Short mmCIF file of C-alpha atoms in Angstrom, two decimals:
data_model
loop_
_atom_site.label_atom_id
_atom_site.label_comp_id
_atom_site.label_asym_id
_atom_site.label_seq_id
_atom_site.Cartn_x
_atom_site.Cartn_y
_atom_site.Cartn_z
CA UNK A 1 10.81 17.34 25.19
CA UNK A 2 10.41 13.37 23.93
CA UNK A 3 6.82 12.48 23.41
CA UNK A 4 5.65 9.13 24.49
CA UNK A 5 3.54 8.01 21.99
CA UNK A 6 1.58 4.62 22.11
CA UNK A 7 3.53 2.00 20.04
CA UNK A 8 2.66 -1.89 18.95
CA UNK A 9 5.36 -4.06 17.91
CA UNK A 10 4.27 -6.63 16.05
CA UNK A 11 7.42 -8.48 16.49
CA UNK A 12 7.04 -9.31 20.32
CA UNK A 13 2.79 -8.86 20.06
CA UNK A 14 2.78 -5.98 22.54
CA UNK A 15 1.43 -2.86 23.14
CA UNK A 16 3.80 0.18 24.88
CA UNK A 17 4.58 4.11 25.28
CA UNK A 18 8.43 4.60 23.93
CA UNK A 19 9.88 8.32 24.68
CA UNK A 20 10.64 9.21 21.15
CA UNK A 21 10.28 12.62 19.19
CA UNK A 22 11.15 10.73 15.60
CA UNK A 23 10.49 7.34 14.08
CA UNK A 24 14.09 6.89 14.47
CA UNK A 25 14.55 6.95 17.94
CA UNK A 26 12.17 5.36 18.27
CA UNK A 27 13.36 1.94 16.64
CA UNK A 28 16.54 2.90 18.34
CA UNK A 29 14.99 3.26 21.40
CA UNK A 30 13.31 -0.84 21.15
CA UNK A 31 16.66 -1.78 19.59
CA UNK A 32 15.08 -2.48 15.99
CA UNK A 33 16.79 -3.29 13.20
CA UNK A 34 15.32 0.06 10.85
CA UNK A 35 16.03 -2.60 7.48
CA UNK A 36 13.77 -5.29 9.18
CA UNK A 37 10.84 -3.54 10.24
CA UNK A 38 7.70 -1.28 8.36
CA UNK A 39 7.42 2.15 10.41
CA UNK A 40 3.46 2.55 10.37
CA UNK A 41 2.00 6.18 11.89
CA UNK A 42 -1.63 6.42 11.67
CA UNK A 43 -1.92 3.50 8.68
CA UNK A 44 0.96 5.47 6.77
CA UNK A 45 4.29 3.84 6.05
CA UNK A 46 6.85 7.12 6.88
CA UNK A 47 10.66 7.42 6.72
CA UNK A 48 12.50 7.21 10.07
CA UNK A 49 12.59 11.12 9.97
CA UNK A 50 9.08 11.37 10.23
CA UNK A 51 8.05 14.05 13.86
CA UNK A 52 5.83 12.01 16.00
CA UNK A 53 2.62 12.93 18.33
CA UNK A 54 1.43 11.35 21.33
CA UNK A 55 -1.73 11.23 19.34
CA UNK A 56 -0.09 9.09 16.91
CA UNK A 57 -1.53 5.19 16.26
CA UNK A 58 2.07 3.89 15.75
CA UNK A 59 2.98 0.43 14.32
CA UNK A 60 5.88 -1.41 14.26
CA UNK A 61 5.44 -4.70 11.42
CA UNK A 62 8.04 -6.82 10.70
CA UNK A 63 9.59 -7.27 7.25
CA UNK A 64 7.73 -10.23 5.15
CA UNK A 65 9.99 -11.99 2.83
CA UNK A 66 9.05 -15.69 2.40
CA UNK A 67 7.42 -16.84 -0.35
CA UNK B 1 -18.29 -23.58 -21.50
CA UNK B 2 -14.47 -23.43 -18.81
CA UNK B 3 -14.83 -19.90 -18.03
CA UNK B 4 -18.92 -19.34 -17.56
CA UNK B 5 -18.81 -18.58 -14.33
CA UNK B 6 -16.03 -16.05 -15.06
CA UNK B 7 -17.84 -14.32 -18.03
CA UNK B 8 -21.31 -14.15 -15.65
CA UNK B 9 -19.64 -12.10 -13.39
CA UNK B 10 -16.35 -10.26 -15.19
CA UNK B 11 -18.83 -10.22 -19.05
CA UNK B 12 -17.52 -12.03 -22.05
CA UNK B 13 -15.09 -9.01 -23.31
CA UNK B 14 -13.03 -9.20 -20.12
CA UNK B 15 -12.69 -13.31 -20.01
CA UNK B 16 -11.26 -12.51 -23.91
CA UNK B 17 -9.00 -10.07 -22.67
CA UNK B 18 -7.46 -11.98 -19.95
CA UNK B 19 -7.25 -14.82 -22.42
CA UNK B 20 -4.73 -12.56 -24.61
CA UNK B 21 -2.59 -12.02 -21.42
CA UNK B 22 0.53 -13.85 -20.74
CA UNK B 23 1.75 -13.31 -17.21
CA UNK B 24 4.76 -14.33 -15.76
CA UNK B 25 5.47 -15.86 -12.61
CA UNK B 26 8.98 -15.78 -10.27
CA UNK B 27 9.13 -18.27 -8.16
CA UNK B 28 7.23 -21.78 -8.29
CA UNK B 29 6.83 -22.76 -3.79
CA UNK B 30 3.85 -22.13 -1.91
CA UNK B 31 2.54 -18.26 -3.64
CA UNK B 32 3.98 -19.58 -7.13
CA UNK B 33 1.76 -22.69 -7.29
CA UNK B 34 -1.47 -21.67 -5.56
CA UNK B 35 -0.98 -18.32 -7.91
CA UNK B 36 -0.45 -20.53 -11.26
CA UNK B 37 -3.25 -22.66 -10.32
CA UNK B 38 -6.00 -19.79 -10.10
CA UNK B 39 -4.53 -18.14 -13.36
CA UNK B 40 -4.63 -21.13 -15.35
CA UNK B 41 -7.68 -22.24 -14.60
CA UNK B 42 -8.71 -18.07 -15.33
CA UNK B 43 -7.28 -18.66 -18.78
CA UNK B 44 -4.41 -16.63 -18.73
CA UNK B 45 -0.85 -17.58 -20.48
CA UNK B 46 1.84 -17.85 -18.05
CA UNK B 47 6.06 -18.20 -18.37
CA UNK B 48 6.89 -19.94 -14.84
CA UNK B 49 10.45 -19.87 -13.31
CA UNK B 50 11.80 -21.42 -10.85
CA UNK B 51 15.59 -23.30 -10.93
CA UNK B 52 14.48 -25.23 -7.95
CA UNK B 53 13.46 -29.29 -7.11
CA UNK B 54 10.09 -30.89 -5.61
CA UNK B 55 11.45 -31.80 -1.95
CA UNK B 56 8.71 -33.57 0.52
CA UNK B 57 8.60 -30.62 2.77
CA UNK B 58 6.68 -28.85 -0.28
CA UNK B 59 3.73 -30.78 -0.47
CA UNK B 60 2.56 -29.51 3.11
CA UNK B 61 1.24 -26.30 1.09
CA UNK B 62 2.73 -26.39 -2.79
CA UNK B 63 -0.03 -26.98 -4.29
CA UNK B 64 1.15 -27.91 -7.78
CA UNK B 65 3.38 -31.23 -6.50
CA UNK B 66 2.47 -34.84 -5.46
CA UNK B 67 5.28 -37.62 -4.29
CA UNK B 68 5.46 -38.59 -7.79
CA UNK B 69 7.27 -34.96 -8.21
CA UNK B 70 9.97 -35.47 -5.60
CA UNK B 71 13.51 -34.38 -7.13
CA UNK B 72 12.23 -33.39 -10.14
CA UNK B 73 12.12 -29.23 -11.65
CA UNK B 74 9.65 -27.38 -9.98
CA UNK B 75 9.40 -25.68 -13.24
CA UNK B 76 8.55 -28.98 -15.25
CA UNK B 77 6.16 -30.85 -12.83
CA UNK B 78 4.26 -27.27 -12.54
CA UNK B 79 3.69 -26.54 -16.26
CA UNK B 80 2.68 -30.70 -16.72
CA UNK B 81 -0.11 -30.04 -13.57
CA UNK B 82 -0.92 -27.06 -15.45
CA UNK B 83 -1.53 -28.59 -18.76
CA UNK B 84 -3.90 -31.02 -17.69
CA UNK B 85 -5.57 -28.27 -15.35
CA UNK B 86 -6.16 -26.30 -18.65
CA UNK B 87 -4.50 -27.60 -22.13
CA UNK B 88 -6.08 -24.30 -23.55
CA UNK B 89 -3.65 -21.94 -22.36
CA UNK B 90 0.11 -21.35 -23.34
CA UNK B 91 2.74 -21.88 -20.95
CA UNK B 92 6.38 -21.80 -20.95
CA UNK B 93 8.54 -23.41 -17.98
CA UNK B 94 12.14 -22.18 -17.27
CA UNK B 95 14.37 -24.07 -15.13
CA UNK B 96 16.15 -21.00 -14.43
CA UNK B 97 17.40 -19.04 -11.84
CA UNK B 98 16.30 -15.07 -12.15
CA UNK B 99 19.25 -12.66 -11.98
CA UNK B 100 20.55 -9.86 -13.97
CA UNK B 101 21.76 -12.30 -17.34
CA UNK B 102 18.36 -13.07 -17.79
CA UNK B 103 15.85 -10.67 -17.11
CA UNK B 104 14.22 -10.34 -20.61
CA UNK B 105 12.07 -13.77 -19.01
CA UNK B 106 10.26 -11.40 -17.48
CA UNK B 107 8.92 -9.16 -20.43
CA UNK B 108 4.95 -10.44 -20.12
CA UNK B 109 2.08 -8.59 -19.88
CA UNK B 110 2.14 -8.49 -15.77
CA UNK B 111 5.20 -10.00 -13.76
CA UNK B 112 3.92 -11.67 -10.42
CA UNK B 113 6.48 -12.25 -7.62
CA UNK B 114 6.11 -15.42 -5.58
CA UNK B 115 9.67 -15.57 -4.62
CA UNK B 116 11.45 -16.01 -1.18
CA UNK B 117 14.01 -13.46 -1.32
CA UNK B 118 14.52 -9.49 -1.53
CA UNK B 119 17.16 -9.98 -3.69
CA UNK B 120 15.34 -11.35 -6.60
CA UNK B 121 12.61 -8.86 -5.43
CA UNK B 122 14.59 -5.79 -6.35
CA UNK B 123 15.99 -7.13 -9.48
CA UNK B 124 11.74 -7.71 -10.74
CA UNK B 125 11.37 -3.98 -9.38
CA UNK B 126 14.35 -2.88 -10.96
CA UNK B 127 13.40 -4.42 -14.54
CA UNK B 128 10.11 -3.55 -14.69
CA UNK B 129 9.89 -0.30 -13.15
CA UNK B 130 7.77 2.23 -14.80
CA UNK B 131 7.24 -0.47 -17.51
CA UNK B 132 5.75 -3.50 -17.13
CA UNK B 133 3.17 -3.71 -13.97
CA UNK B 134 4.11 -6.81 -11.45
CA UNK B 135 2.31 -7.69 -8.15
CA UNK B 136 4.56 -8.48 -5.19
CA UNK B 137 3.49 -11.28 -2.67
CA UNK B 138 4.82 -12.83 0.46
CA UNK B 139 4.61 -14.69 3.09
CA UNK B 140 5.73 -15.81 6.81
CA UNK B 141 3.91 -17.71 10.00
CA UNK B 142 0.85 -16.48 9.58
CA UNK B 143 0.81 -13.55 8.03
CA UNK B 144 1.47 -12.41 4.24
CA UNK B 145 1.51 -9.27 1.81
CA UNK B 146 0.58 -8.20 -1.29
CA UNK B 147 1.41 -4.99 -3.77
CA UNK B 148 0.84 -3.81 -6.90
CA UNK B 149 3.35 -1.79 -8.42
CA UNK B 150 2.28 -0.22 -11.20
CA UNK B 151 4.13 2.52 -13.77
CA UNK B 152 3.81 5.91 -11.83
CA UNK B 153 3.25 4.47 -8.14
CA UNK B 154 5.07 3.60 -5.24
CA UNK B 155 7.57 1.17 -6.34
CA UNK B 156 9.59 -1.56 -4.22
CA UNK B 157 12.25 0.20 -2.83
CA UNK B 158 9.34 2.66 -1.30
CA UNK B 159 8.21 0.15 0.57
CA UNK B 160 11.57 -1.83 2.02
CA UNK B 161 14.48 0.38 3.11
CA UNK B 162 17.49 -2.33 1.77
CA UNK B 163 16.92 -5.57 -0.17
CA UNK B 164 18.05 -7.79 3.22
CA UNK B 165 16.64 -10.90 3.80
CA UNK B 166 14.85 -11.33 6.94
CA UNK B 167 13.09 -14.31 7.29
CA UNK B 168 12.44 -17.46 5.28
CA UNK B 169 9.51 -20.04 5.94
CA UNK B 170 12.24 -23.12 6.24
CA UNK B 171 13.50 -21.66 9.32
CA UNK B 172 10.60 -19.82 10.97
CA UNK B 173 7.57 -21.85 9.38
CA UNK B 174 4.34 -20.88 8.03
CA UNK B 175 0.88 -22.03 8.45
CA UNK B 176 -0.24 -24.03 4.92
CA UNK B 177 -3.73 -22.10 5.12
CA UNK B 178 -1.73 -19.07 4.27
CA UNK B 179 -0.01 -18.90 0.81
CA UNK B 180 -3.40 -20.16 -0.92
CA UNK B 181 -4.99 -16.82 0.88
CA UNK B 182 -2.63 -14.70 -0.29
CA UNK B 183 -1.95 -16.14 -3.69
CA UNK B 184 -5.76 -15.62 -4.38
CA UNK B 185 -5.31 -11.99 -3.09
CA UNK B 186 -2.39 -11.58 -5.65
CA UNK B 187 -4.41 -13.57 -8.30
CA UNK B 188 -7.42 -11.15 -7.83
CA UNK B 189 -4.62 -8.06 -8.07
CA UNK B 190 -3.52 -9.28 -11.24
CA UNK B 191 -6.62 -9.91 -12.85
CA UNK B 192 -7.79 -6.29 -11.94
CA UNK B 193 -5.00 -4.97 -13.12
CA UNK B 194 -5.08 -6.46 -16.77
CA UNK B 195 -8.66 -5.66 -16.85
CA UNK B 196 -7.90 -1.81 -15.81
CA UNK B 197 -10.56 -2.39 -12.65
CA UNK B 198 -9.00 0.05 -10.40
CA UNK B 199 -6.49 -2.20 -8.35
CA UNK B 200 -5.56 -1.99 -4.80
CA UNK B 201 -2.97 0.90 -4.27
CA UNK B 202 -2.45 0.04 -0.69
CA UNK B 203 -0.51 -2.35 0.85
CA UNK B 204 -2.60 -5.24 1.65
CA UNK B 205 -1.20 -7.55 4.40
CA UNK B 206 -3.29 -10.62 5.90
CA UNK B 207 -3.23 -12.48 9.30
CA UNK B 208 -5.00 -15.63 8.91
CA UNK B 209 -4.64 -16.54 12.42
CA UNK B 210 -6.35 -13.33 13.56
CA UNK B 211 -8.43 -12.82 10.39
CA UNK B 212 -7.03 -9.57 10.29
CA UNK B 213 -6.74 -7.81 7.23
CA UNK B 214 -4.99 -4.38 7.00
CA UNK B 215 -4.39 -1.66 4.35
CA UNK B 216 -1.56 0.63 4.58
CA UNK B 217 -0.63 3.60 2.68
CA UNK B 218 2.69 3.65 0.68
CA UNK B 219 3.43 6.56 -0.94
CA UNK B 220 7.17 7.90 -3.19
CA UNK B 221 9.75 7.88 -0.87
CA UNK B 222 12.84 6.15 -2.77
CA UNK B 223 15.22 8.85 -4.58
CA UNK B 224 14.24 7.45 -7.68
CA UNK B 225 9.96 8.09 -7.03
CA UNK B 226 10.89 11.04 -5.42
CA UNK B 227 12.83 12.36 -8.47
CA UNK B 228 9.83 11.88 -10.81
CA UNK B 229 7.51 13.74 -8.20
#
């Protein structure tokens, strides 16, 4: 059964519950790009493969390359 | 007398140490500068690089150039600001672009990366890793990072899944308040690491327009960390 855990994007600057069992589809699920983004549970960059909770703090940051 | 301040707080040992240190810098725009600036005027050698020209749209945040330094080297007009900054300090200026013929530029005591691209990005990680220590910086809009990557940690290809190039500030902007904040967060990075003062192993990354500053935990997860596990 999909969790819904409680997800910020940084990208769009909002705040929303995605059904999603993995950090994978998960950024498939907001149709992410997985090279452009940092996958953040609970302040922890994790792989795409990474099981997720509903009682996960989940992040979404975008990719910083400018210098 | 120059570094008093420096020696209250760091002690007289440490300003010597850092005054033995050459550090190189990639990149010469808005991180590059703003980093050189602080470093010099800390004492520290430095080898800059940059194959790049002083445009107009620099001098909005590059700290280093003034209209006199339109069209000329980056490189050149950096390393003549720096001079005068601090004549007591050794630095070397390549007009260069990075890539894999030249890489030896980079053998220094501690590689900072001021770039604008991944792709120079992985070639830094690639040369140095497990060998010389280098501090990664960027920055976009309003908000920038900074990493150390040290021998034994987390390295580069941890942290980014593919070396693709996602933004750049000529397209998307960035506010000028930014690169001197992160710059002196790299600056600080570098200094603690040559002086062994326990640096940041988290990834720092700063929003000045929400003065929000977070740390996030990076730990092996490329095939090459993982193998030395």
């Amino acid at each position: 059964m999909p969790k819904m855990p409680k997800v910020f994007i940084e990208k769009i600057n909002k705040t929303k519950h995605v059904k999603a069992s993995t950090m994978q589809q998960l950024i498939a699920s907001l149709k992410l790009n997985p090279e452009e983004v940092l996958t953040i549970r609970n302040n922890e960059l994790v792989t795409l493969d990474t099981k997720l909770s509903e009682k996960d703090s989940i992040k979404i940051l975008s990719v910083i390359s400018g210098g | 007398m120059r570094y008093l301040r420096h020696e209250q707080l760091l002690g007289k040992p440490a300003q010597k140490k850092l005054q033995k240190k050459t550090i190189t810098i990639v990149g010469l725009g808005a991180l590059g500068t703003n980093t050189a600036s602080l470093l010099a005027r800390a004492g520290l050698n430095l080898k800059l690089i940059d194959f790049d020209n002083v445009e107009l749209s620099n001098l909005q945040r590059q700290s280093l150039y003034d209209e006199q330094g339109i069209g000329k080297p980056k490189a050149a007009v950096s390393a003549s600001k720096l001079k005068k900054i601090n004549s007591e300090i050794k630095i070397k200026a390549f007009n260069e672009i990075l890539s894999s013929k030249n890489l030896k530029l980079l053998n220094s005591d501690l590689v900072i990366d001021c770039t604008d691209n991944m792709t120079t990005r992985f070639l830094i990680n690639d040369y140095c890793y497990n060998n010389i220590p280098w501090v990664h910086s960027a920055a976009i809009q309003h908000t920038g990072v900074v990493f150390n990557i040290l021998p034994k940690r987390p390295c580069l290809r941890c942290l980014y899944r593919k070396n693709t190039d996602i933004d750049m500030c000529s397209s998307l902007g960035v506010i000028n308040t930014l690169p001197s904040a992160i710059a002196s967060i790299a600056a600080t990075q570098a200094i603690k690491i040559l002086l062994n003062k326990s640096p940041e192993e988290k990834l720092i990354r700063l929003n000045i327009w929400n003065n929000e500053i977070e740390k996030i935990i990076v730990r092996k997860q490329c095939p090459k960390c993982q193998r030395s596990l």
